[in-house]
Every structure is written in structure tokens, then in C-alpha cells.
mmCIF file of C-alpha atoms in Angstrom:
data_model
loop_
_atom_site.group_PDB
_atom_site.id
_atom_site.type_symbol
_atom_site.label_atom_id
_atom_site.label_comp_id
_atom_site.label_asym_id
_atom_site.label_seq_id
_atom_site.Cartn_x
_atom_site.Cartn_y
_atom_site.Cartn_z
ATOM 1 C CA UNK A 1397 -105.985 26.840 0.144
ATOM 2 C CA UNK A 1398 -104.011 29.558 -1.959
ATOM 3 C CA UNK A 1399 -101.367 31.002 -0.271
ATOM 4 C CA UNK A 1400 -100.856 28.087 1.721
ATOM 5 C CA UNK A 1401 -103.106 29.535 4.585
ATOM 6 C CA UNK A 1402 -105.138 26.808 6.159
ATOM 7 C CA UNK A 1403 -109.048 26.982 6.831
ATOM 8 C CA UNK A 1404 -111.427 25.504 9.836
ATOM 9 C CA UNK A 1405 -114.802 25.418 10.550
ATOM 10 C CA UNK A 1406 -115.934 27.017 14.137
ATOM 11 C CA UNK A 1407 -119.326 26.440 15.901
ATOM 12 C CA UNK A 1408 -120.907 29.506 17.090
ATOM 13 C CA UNK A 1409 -123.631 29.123 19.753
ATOM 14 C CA UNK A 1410 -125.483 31.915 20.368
ATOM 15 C CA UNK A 1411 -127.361 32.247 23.810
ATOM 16 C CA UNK A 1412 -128.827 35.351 24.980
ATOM 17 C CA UNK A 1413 -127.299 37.385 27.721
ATOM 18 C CA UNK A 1414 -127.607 40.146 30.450
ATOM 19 C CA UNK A 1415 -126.758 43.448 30.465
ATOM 20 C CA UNK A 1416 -127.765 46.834 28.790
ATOM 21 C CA UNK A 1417 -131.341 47.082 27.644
ATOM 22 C CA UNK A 1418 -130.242 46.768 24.142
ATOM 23 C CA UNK A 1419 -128.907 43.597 25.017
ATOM 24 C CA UNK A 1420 -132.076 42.413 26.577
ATOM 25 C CA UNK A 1421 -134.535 43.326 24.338
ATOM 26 C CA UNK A 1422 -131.469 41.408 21.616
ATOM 27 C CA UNK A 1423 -132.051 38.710 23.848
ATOM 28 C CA UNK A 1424 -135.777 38.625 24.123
ATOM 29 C CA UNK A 1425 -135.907 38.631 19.862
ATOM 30 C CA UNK A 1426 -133.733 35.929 20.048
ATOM 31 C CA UNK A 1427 -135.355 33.450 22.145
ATOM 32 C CA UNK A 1428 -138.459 34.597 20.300
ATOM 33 C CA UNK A 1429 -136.497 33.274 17.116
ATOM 34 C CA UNK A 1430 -134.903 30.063 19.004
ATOM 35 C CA UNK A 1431 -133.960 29.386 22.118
ATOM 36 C CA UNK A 1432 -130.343 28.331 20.878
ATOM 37 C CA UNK A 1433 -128.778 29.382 17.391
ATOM 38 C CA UNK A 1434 -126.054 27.643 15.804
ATOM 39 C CA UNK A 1435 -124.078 28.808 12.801
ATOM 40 C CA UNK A 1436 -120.988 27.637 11.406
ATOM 41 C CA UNK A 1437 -118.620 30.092 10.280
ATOM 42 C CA UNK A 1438 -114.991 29.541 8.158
ATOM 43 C CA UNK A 1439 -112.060 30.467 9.904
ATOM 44 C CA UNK A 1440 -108.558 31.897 8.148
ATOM 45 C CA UNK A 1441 -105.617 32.067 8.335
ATOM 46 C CA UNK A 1442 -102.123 30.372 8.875
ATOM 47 C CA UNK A 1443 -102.159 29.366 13.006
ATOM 48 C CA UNK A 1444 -98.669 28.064 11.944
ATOM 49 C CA UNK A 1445 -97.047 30.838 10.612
ATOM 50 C CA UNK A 1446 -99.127 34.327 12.196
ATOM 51 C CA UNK A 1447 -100.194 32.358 15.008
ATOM 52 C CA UNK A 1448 -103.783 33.061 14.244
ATOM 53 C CA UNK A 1449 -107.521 32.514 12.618
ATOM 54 C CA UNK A 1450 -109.364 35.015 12.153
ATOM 55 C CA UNK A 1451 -113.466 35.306 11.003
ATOM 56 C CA UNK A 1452 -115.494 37.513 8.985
ATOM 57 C CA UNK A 1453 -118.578 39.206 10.817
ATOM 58 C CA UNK A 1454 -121.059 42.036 9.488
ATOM 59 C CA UNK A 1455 -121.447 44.805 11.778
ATOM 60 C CA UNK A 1456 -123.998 47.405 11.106
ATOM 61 C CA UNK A 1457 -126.947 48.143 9.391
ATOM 62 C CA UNK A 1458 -126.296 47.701 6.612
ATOM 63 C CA UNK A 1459 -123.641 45.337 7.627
ATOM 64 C CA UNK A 1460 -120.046 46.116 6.881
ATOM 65 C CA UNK A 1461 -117.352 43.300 6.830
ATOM 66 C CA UNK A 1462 -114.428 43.001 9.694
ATOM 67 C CA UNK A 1463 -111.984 40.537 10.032
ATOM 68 C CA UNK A 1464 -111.740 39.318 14.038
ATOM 69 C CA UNK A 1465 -108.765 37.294 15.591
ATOM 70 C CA UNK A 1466 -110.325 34.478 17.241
ATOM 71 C CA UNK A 1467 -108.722 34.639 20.350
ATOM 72 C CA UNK A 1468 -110.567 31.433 22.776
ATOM 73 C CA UNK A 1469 -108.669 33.625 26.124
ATOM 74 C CA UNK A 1470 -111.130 36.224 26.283
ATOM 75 C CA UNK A 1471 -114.758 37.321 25.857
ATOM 76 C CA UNK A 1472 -113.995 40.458 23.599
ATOM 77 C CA UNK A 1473 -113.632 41.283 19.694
ATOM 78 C CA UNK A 1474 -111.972 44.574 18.559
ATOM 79 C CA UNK A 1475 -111.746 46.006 15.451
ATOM 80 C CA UNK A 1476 -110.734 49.574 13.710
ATOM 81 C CA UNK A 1477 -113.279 52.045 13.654
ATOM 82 C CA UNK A 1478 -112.930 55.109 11.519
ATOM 83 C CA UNK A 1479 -111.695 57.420 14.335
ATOM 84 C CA UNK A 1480 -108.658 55.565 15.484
ATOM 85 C CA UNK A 1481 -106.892 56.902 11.916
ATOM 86 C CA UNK A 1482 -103.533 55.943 11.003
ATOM 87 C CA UNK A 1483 -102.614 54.591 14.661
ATOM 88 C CA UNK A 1484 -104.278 51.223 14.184
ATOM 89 C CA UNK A 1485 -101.986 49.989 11.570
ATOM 90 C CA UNK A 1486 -102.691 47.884 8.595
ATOM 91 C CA UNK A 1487 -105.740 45.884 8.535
ATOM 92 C CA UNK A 1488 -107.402 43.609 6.227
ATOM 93 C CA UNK A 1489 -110.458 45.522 6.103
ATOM 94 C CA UNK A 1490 -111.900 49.136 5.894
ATOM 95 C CA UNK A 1491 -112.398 50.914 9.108
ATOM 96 C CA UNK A 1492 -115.996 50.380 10.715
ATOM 97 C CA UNK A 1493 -117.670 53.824 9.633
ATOM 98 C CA UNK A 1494 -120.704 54.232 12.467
ATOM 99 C CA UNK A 1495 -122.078 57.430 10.393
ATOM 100 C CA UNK A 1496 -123.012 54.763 7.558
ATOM 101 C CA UNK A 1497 -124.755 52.570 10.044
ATOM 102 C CA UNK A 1498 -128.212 52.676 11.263
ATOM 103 C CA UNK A 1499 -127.490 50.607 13.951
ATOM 104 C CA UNK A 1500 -124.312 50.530 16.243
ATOM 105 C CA UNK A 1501 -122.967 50.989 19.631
#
């Protein structure tokens, strides 16, 4: 891999789960679809030097790409949006931008 970053495959399992009634009716469209999704997804990264992989996910309609740390200690994934300005430091994305998404939360 360029750079000398190193790259692994992760298995993401998708099951639906409680909550809001977004997340239901997300839930209830998902079962519809299958009642267990699996995707595989490239990780990057250089765990030996940063001490980290991170994935690509779309968020948004239409999607827009963000980088996540994969961090297997917790439940939650956090990235910039547009109104945390310079603050947030460098990232290796754009800023989510919810005024150019249809869809977000």
C-alpha cells in the first residue's frame, strides 16, 4: 500500500435496533430487505504508526464521504459537521454540510 499504510477488511453486520421512530421504521425497511446484512468494508490506515484504521461511510442524501476511526471500545462514530468551524482541526474530509442533505439527523 503507498505510503506504507496498511489495509484490512472489516465485517459489518447490520441488525436492526430500538429507539427513535426513525430508527424503527429504519429497522422495519431493513428486515423487510433481510433479516441480517453483511457488507465488507476496507479499512486504512497505519495501526502501527497513528494507532488507528479508519473507514469511509456516506452520510446523507445524497451521500457525502467521512472518514471514521474505528474505535471497537464504544458504540459511537463522530465526525465534523460544518458548524464546528476551525475548532475541529484538520480532517481528511470536508465537513458534513446537513443544508445539502435531504436526509440527516
Amino acid at each position: 500500500v503507498p505510503g506504507g499504510q496498511q489495509s484490512a477488511a472489516l465485517r459489518l453486520v447490520r441488525r436492526p435496533g430500538s429507539g427513535s421512530g426513525q430508527r424503527q421504521r429504519l429497522a422495519k425497511r431493513q428486515r423487510r430487505l433481510s433479516d441480517e446484512v453483511v457488507d465488507e468494508v476496507r479499512l486504512y490506515g497505519d495501526i502501527h504508526s497513528y494507532l488507528v484504521y479508519h473507514l469511509d461511510i456516506l452520510v446523507g442524501t445524497p451521500g457525502q464521504t467521512q472518514s471514521v476511526i474505528i474505535d471497537t471500545g464504544s458504540s459511537l462514530a463522530a465526525f465534523p459537521c460544518v458548524s464546528c468551524g476551525a475548532s475541529c482541526g484538520t480532517h481528511i474530509d470536508p465537513p458534513f454540510d446537513p443544508a445539502s442533505s435531504l436526509v440527516s439527523l
